[in-house]
């Protein structure tokens, strides 16, 4: 049963560790991840030849290390993500490429790094081909194709269609093959990622689009990538994609292409959310409980500086309470949950467009903990220092033991790069 469907309103442990033990380790707010869950999720996808973790979802070095030790490779979208991958021991080259740089532009530092280390690049614009080809003719590359349609859990996470900046427009593929030829770049991979948090219906359309594009490129291809996008159930009525059915669609297309090309093709998948979302929890403390007219508010010490998904997309996260107070109450209360930031939108219970809504939670006391679930993907990584709040600590539960995998940022670290001119 998923975390979302087992929507307990009171929680006493996370990954078999009593919450009191976690809260004794670091002050709130903090993230905690369950290693076992990440490993299970990687293994769920083992039918695909390559599981390439989209580390933008949660790029803490310890999480990348778990992926490496469990047979996943990584996608990197920036210089920083390449350096993170290298820091945990992914080598720059190999077969399959342990690190692939996927982007729509090269900034100067990423171009330098990709050139220097020989990192395989998944090009999302014709200009990237030219810029790489001018400096490193002869390389193998992947083309990221925008198939002309996209779909995500939110318009902001839809990465296909003509309003999206991502990928090479499908009808420009032939032109790009010409650019590649000019610079002697060998197109060995094709990649499509139509959006994040999509569904089987839309993902299935990608298979057809990929097959068509792959036929256009021809037998230089050795890899096709299905991209990421697999949803997880944040709400009880949501569900997972049928992974077996999804794999079969891709496998059938791959086999048809293999028989046309006369050689084998590697099938990659590039999930972010699916691997880490349900493994992560954001734990905050209830610091104020107040009533505004008829509305009850629980104000906690985590804000959108810690978890931006509700304010950005109106995302729903399951929430539970851990009761630290001695006083026992059994009732439920319809509450609005907000954070500490000096901005009205700092509300965890909101719908897309900023419409505040309520959540049915147990009657809590000051000092009780609020646990925001399914927060492992696009949680800590999207944290900021708004209102000069430090980045939260991150913990990992491994084999029943708790490790600090990032300490809470200090004021000195937060201001270390700032200078007052004389
Ligand atoms: N590959 C590419 C090229 C991507 O752009 C992304 C996500 C992924 C893979 C992984 O997608 P996933 O499997 O996680 O759906 N901040 C948003 C999500 C943004 C996703 C950006 N790209 C959120 O919190 O929902």
Coordinates of C-alpha atoms and ligand atoms in Angstrom, one line a residue:
X1 CA 0.0 0.0 0.0
X2 CA 1.4 3.4 -0.8
X3 CA 2.0 6.2 1.7
X4 CA -0.8 8.2 0.1
X5 CA -3.4 5.5 0.3
X6 CA -2.5 4.6 3.8
X7 CA -3.2 8.2 4.9
X8 CA -2.7 7.8 8.7
X9 CA -3.4 11.0 10.6
X10 CA -0.9 10.1 13.3
X11 CA 2.5 8.8 12.7
X12 CA 4.9 7.4 15.2
X13 CA 7.8 6.4 13.0
X14 CA 9.4 6.9 9.7
X15 CA 11.1 3.9 8.1
X16 CA 10.8 2.0 11.3
X17 CA 12.6 4.7 13.3
X18 CA 10.6 6.4 16.1
X19 CA 10.1 10.0 15.2
X20 CA 11.2 11.0 18.7
X21 CA 14.6 9.5 17.8
X22 CA 14.8 11.5 14.6
X23 CA 13.8 14.7 16.2
X24 CA 16.4 14.2 18.9
X25 CA 19.1 14.1 16.2
X26 CA 18.5 17.5 14.6
X27 CA 16.2 20.5 15.1
X28 CA 13.1 20.9 12.9
X29 CA 12.6 21.5 10.1
X30 CA 14.4 18.5 8.6
X31 CA 14.1 16.1 5.7
X32 CA 14.4 12.4 6.3
X33 CA 14.8 9.7 3.6
X34 CA 14.2 6.0 3.8
X35 CA 17.0 4.2 1.8
X36 CA 15.1 1.0 1.5
X37 CA 12.3 2.7 -0.4
X38 CA 14.7 4.2 -2.9
X39 CA 16.4 0.8 -3.5
X40 CA 12.9 -0.8 -4.0
X41 CA 12.0 1.8 -6.6
X42 CA 15.2 1.3 -8.5
X43 CA 14.6 -2.4 -8.6
X44 CA 11.0 -1.9 -9.8
X45 CA 12.5 -0.5 -13.0
X46 CA 15.1 -3.2 -13.6
X47 CA 13.3 -4.5 -16.7
X48 CA 14.7 -1.4 -18.5
X49 CA 18.4 -1.9 -19.5
X50 CA 19.4 1.3 -17.8
X51 CA 17.8 3.3 -14.9
X52 CA 19.2 6.8 -15.2
X53 CA 18.3 8.8 -12.1
X54 CA 17.3 12.4 -12.9
X55 CA 19.2 13.7 -9.9
X56 CA 17.5 17.1 -10.1
X57 CA 14.8 15.4 -7.9
X58 CA 17.1 15.0 -4.9
X59 CA 20.8 15.4 -5.5
X60 CA 22.2 15.0 -2.0
X61 CA 25.5 13.1 -2.4
X62 CA 24.3 10.3 -0.1
X63 CA 21.2 9.8 -2.3
X64 CA 23.4 9.7 -5.5
X65 CA 25.7 7.2 -3.7
X66 CA 22.7 4.9 -3.0
X67 CA 21.8 5.1 -6.7
X68 CA 25.3 4.2 -7.8
X69 CA 25.6 1.3 -5.4
X70 CA 22.3 -0.1 -6.6
X71 CA 23.1 -0.1 -10.3
X72 CA 21.5 3.2 -11.5
X73 CA 23.4 5.8 -13.5
X74 CA 22.7 9.5 -13.6
X75 CA 21.4 12.4 -15.6
X76 CA 23.0 15.8 -14.9
X77 CA 21.5 19.1 -16.0
X78 CA 24.2 21.5 -14.8
X79 CA 27.9 21.8 -14.0
X80 CA 27.0 21.3 -10.4
X81 CA 25.1 18.1 -11.1
X82 CA 28.0 16.7 -13.1
X83 CA 30.4 17.5 -10.2
X84 CA 28.0 15.8 -7.7
X85 CA 28.0 12.7 -9.9
X86 CA 31.8 12.7 -10.0
X87 CA 32.0 13.3 -6.3
X88 CA 30.3 10.0 -5.5
X89 CA 32.4 8.0 -8.0
X90 CA 30.5 8.0 -11.3
X91 CA 33.1 8.1 -13.9
X92 CA 32.8 10.5 -16.8
X93 CA 32.7 7.9 -19.5
X94 CA 31.7 4.2 -19.8
X95 CA 29.2 2.1 -21.6
X96 CA 26.4 3.0 -20.8
X97 CA 27.6 6.5 -20.0
X98 CA 27.5 6.8 -16.2
X99 CA 26.8 10.5 -16.5
X100 CA 24.8 12.1 -19.3
X101 CA 24.5 15.9 -19.5
X102 CA 20.9 16.8 -20.6
X103 CA 20.1 20.4 -21.4
X104 CA 18.8 22.9 -23.9
X105 CA 21.9 25.2 -23.6
X106 CA 25.6 25.0 -22.7
X107 CA 26.6 27.7 -20.3
X108 CA 30.3 28.3 -20.4
X109 CA 31.2 26.2 -17.4
X110 CA 29.1 23.2 -18.5
X111 CA 30.6 23.3 -22.1
X112 CA 34.1 23.4 -20.6
X113 CA 33.4 20.5 -18.3
X114 CA 31.7 18.3 -20.9
X115 CA 34.6 18.9 -23.2
X116 CA 37.3 18.4 -20.6
X117 CA 35.8 15.2 -19.1
X118 CA 34.3 13.7 -22.3
X119 CA 30.8 13.6 -20.9
X120 CA 28.1 12.3 -23.2
X121 CA 25.6 15.0 -24.0
X122 CA 21.9 14.9 -24.7
X123 CA 21.4 18.0 -26.9
X124 CA 18.1 19.9 -26.6
X125 CA 18.8 22.6 -29.2
X126 CA 20.5 22.8 -32.6
X127 CA 22.9 25.4 -31.2
X128 CA 24.2 22.9 -28.7
X129 CA 25.2 20.6 -31.6
X130 CA 27.1 23.4 -33.3
X131 CA 28.8 24.5 -30.1
X132 CA 29.9 21.0 -29.2
X133 CA 30.7 20.1 -32.8
X134 CA 33.0 23.1 -33.3
X135 CA 35.0 22.1 -30.2
X136 CA 34.8 18.3 -30.3
X137 CA 34.1 16.9 -33.7
X138 CA 33.8 13.2 -33.8
X139 CA 31.9 12.8 -30.5
X140 CA 28.8 10.6 -30.0
X141 CA 25.7 12.5 -28.9
X142 CA 22.1 12.0 -28.0
X143 CA 19.3 14.2 -29.4
X144 CA 16.5 15.2 -27.2
X145 CA 13.4 15.5 -29.3
X146 CA 10.3 17.5 -28.5
X147 CA 7.6 15.3 -30.1
X148 CA 5.2 18.2 -30.5
X149 CA 3.0 17.3 -27.5
X150 CA 3.6 17.1 -23.7
X151 CA 1.9 16.5 -20.4
X152 CA 2.7 17.0 -16.8
X153 CA 0.9 17.2 -13.4
X154 CA 0.9 21.0 -13.9
X155 CA 1.4 23.2 -16.9
X156 CA 4.8 24.2 -15.4
X157 CA 6.0 20.6 -15.6
X158 CA 4.8 20.0 -19.2
X159 CA 8.0 19.8 -21.3
X160 CA 6.6 19.1 -24.7
X161 CA 4.7 21.0 -27.4
X162 CA 5.4 24.3 -29.0
X163 CA 5.1 26.3 -25.8
X164 CA 7.9 24.4 -24.2
X165 CA 11.5 25.4 -24.4
X166 CA 12.7 21.8 -24.2
X167 CA 14.2 19.7 -26.9
X168 CA 14.7 19.8 -30.6
X169 CA 11.4 20.3 -32.4
X170 CA 10.5 17.0 -34.1
X171 CA 10.4 18.4 -37.6
X172 CA 13.9 19.9 -37.2
X173 CA 15.4 16.5 -36.7
X174 CA 16.6 16.2 -40.3
X175 CA 18.3 19.6 -40.0
X176 CA 20.0 18.5 -36.9
X177 CA 21.3 15.4 -38.5
X178 CA 22.9 17.6 -41.1
X179 CA 24.6 19.7 -38.4
X180 CA 25.8 16.5 -36.8
X181 CA 27.2 15.3 -40.1
X182 CA 28.9 18.6 -40.7
X183 CA 30.8 18.2 -37.5
X184 CA 31.2 14.5 -37.7
X185 CA 29.0 14.0 -34.6
X186 CA 27.6 10.5 -34.3
X187 CA 24.0 10.4 -33.2
X188 CA 23.9 7.3 -31.1
X189 CA 21.0 8.2 -28.8
X190 CA 17.5 9.6 -29.0
X191 CA 15.6 10.9 -25.9
X192 CA 12.1 12.1 -25.2
X193 CA 10.8 13.5 -22.0
X194 CA 7.3 15.1 -22.3
X195 CA 6.8 16.2 -18.7
X196 CA 6.9 15.4 -15.1
X197 CA 4.1 13.6 -13.2
X198 CA 2.3 12.5 -16.4
X199 CA 0.3 9.3 -17.1
X200 CA 0.3 6.1 -19.1
X201 CA -1.9 7.5 -21.8
X202 CA 0.5 10.3 -22.6
X203 CA 3.6 8.2 -22.0
X204 CA 2.3 5.7 -24.5
X205 CA 2.1 8.3 -27.2
X206 CA 5.8 9.0 -26.8
X207 CA 6.6 5.4 -27.8
X208 CA 5.1 5.9 -31.2
X209 CA 6.8 9.3 -31.7
X210 CA 10.1 7.8 -30.7
X211 CA 9.8 4.9 -33.1
X212 CA 9.1 7.4 -35.9
X213 CA 12.1 9.6 -35.0
X214 CA 14.4 6.6 -34.6
X215 CA 13.6 5.4 -38.1
X216 CA 14.6 8.9 -39.3
X217 CA 18.0 8.7 -37.6
X218 CA 18.6 5.1 -38.6
X219 CA 21.1 2.5 -37.5
X220 CA 23.7 4.8 -35.9
X221 CA 21.5 4.6 -32.8
X222 CA 22.4 2.4 -30.0
X223 CA 20.2 3.8 -27.3
X224 CA 16.6 5.1 -26.9
X225 CA 15.5 6.9 -23.7
X226 CA 12.0 7.0 -22.5
X227 CA 12.8 10.0 -20.3
X228 CA 11.2 10.3 -16.8
X229 CA 7.8 11.5 -15.8
X230 CA 6.4 8.5 -13.9
X231 CA 3.9 9.8 -11.4
X232 CA 3.4 8.7 -7.8
X233 CA 0.2 8.9 -5.8
X234 CA 0.2 12.0 -3.7
X235 CA -3.6 11.6 -3.2
X236 CA -5.6 8.5 -2.4
X237 CA -7.4 8.6 -5.7
X238 CA -4.2 8.7 -7.7
X239 CA -2.2 5.6 -8.7
X240 CA 1.0 4.4 -10.2
X241 CA 1.6 3.7 -13.9
X242 CA 1.4 0.0 -14.7
X243 CA 5.1 -0.5 -15.1
X244 CA 4.8 -3.8 -16.8
X245 CA 2.5 -2.5 -19.4
X246 CA 4.7 0.6 -19.9
X247 CA 7.8 -1.5 -20.3
X248 CA 6.0 -3.8 -22.8
X249 CA 5.1 -0.9 -25.0
X250 CA 8.7 0.3 -25.1
X251 CA 10.2 -3.2 -25.5
X252 CA 8.0 -3.9 -28.5
X253 CA 9.0 -0.7 -30.2
X254 CA 12.7 -1.4 -29.4
X255 CA 12.4 -4.9 -30.9
X256 CA 10.8 -3.5 -34.1
X257 CA 13.6 -1.0 -34.4
X258 CA 16.2 -3.7 -33.7
X259 CA 15.0 -5.8 -36.5
X260 CA 15.1 -2.8 -38.9
X261 CA 18.6 -1.8 -37.8
X262 CA 20.0 -5.3 -37.5
X263 CA 21.6 -4.7 -34.1
X264 CA 20.5 -4.4 -30.5
X265 CA 19.2 -1.2 -28.9
X266 CA 19.6 -0.2 -25.3
X267 CA 16.4 1.0 -23.6
X268 CA 16.8 3.7 -20.9
X269 CA 14.4 5.2 -18.4
X270 CA 15.1 8.5 -16.6
X271 CA 13.0 8.8 -13.5
X272 CA 13.4 11.4 -10.8
X273 CA 10.2 11.6 -8.7
X274 CA 9.4 7.8 -8.9
X275 CA 12.7 6.9 -7.2
X276 CA 12.7 9.3 -4.3
X277 CA 9.4 11.1 -3.7
X278 CA 7.8 8.5 -1.3
X279 CA 11.2 7.9 0.4
X280 CA 11.3 11.5 1.7
X281 CA 9.5 13.3 4.6
X282 CA 9.7 16.9 5.7
X283 CA 9.3 17.1 9.5
X284 CA 8.3 20.5 11.1
X285 CA 7.1 21.6 14.5
X286 CA 3.8 23.3 15.2
X287 CA 4.8 26.6 16.7
X288 CA 1.5 28.5 16.7
X289 CA -2.2 27.5 16.5
X290 CA -4.5 30.4 15.9
X291 CA -8.0 31.1 14.7
X292 CA -8.8 33.8 12.1
X293 CA -12.5 34.2 12.1
X294 CA -13.7 30.6 11.4
X295 CA -10.4 29.4 10.1
X296 CA -7.9 27.4 12.2
X297 CA -4.2 27.7 11.3
X298 CA -1.4 25.4 12.3
X299 CA 1.8 27.4 11.8
X300 CA 4.9 25.3 11.5
X301 CA 8.6 26.1 11.3
X302 CA 9.0 24.9 7.7
X303 CA 8.0 27.1 4.8
X304 CA 8.1 27.3 1.1
X305 CA 11.8 27.9 1.5
X306 CA 11.9 24.2 2.5
X307 CA 9.2 22.8 0.2
X308 CA 8.1 25.0 -2.7
X309 CA 5.8 22.5 -4.5
X310 CA 2.5 23.8 -2.9
X311 CA 3.1 27.5 -3.7
X312 CA 4.5 26.7 -7.1
X313 CA 2.0 24.2 -8.4
X314 CA -0.7 23.9 -5.7
X315 CA 0.7 20.5 -5.1
X316 CA -1.0 18.3 -2.5
X317 CA 1.2 16.4 0.0
X318 CA -0.2 14.0 2.5
X319 CA 0.3 15.2 6.1
X320 CA 0.3 13.5 9.4
X321 CA 0.9 14.6 13.0
X322 CA 3.3 13.2 15.6
X323 CA 2.0 14.0 19.0
X324 CA 4.7 15.2 21.5
X325 CA 2.3 16.8 23.9
X326 CA 1.1 14.9 26.9
X327 CA -2.5 16.1 26.5
X328 CA -4.6 13.6 24.6
X329 CA -7.3 14.7 22.2
X330 CA -9.1 12.6 19.7
X331 CA -10.8 15.1 17.5
X332 CA -10.1 16.1 14.0
X333 CA -10.0 19.7 12.9
X334 CA -10.2 21.4 9.5
X335 CA -7.0 23.4 9.4
X336 CA -4.9 25.6 7.1
X337 CA -1.2 24.7 7.4
X338 CA 1.2 27.6 7.0
X339 CA 4.9 28.3 7.5
X340 CA 7.0 31.1 9.1
X341 CA 7.7 33.2 6.0
X342 CA 6.7 36.8 5.7
X343 CA 4.6 36.1 2.6
X344 CA 0.9 35.2 2.4
X345 CA 1.5 32.4 0.0
X346 CA 3.5 30.5 2.6
X347 CA 0.7 27.9 2.9
X348 CA 1.1 24.2 2.5
X349 CA -2.6 23.6 2.0
X350 CA -3.3 25.5 -1.2
X351 CA -4.6 24.7 -4.7
X352 CA -3.2 25.8 -8.0
X353 CA -3.7 29.5 -8.3
X354 CA -3.0 30.2 -4.7
X355 CA -6.5 29.2 -3.4
X356 CA -6.1 28.3 0.3
X357 CA -7.8 25.1 1.4
X358 CA -8.1 23.2 4.6
X359 CA -7.0 19.8 5.6
X360 CA -8.5 17.5 8.2
X361 CA -5.8 16.9 10.8
X362 CA -5.9 15.8 14.4
X363 CA -6.4 18.4 17.1
X364 CA -2.7 19.2 17.8
X365 CA -0.9 21.1 20.5
X366 CA 2.1 23.4 20.3
X367 CA 5.3 21.3 20.0
X368 CA 3.6 18.5 18.1
X369 CA 5.3 17.6 14.8
X370 CA 3.8 17.9 11.4
X371 CA 5.1 15.4 8.9
X372 CA 4.8 16.3 5.2
X373 CA 4.9 13.1 3.2
X374 CA 6.0 12.3 -0.4
X375 CA 8.5 15.1 -0.1
X376 CA 11.6 13.4 -1.3
X377 CA 11.4 14.6 -4.9
X378 CA 11.8 18.3 -5.7
X379 CA 11.8 19.1 -1.9
X380 CA 15.2 19.8 -0.4
X381 CA 16.7 20.6 -3.8
X382 CA 14.2 23.4 -4.4
X383 CA 14.9 24.9 -1.0
X384 CA 16.1 28.5 -0.8
X385 CA 17.4 31.1 1.7
X386 CA 14.3 33.3 1.4
X387 CA 13.8 35.3 4.6
X388 CA 17.4 34.3 5.4
X389 CA 16.2 30.9 6.4
X390 CA 19.0 28.2 6.5
X391 CA 18.6 25.2 4.2
X392 CA 17.1 22.3 6.3
X393 CA 19.1 19.4 7.6
X394 CA 18.7 16.0 5.8
X395 CA 18.8 12.6 7.5
X396 CA 18.9 9.1 6.0
X397 CA 17.6 6.0 7.6
X398 CA 19.7 3.0 6.6
X399 CA 19.3 -0.5 8.2
X400 CA 17.5 1.0 11.2
X401 CA 20.2 3.6 11.8
X402 CA 20.0 7.3 11.3
X403 CA 22.7 9.3 9.5
X404 CA 22.9 13.1 9.0
X405 CA 23.5 13.5 5.3
X406 CA 23.4 17.3 5.3
X407 CA 23.7 19.5 8.3
X408 CA 21.5 22.5 8.7
X409 CA 23.1 25.4 7.0
X410 CA 24.7 27.9 9.4
X411 CA 24.4 31.7 9.2
X412 CA 28.2 31.8 8.4
X413 CA 27.7 29.4 5.4
X414 CA 24.7 31.4 4.2
X415 CA 26.6 34.7 4.1
X416 CA 30.0 33.3 3.2
X417 CA 30.1 34.6 -0.3
X418 CA 28.7 38.1 0.5
X419 CA 31.0 41.1 0.8
X420 CA 30.5 44.6 2.0
X421 CA 32.5 47.0 -0.2
X422 CA 34.9 49.3 1.8
Ligands
LIG1 N1 14.4 13.9 -17.5 C1 14.3 15.2 -17.9 C2 14.9 15.7 -19.1 C3 13.6 16.1 -17.1 O1 13.5 17.4 -17.4 C4 13.0 15.6 -15.9 C5 12.3 16.5 -15.0 C6 13.2 14.3 -15.6 C7 13.8 13.4 -16.4 C8 12.6 13.7 -14.3 O2 11.2 13.8 -14.3 P1 10.4 12.9 -13.2 O3 10.6 11.5 -13.4 O4 10.9 13.4 -11.9 O5 9.0 13.3 -13.4 N2 9.7 20.6 -9.8 C9 8.7 19.8 -10.4 C10 9.2 18.8 -11.4 C11 10.1 19.4 -12.4 C12 10.7 18.3 -13.3 C13 11.7 18.8 -14.2 N3 12.2 17.8 -15.1 C14 7.8 19.2 -9.3 O6 8.1 19.5 -8.1 O7 6.8 18.5 -9.6

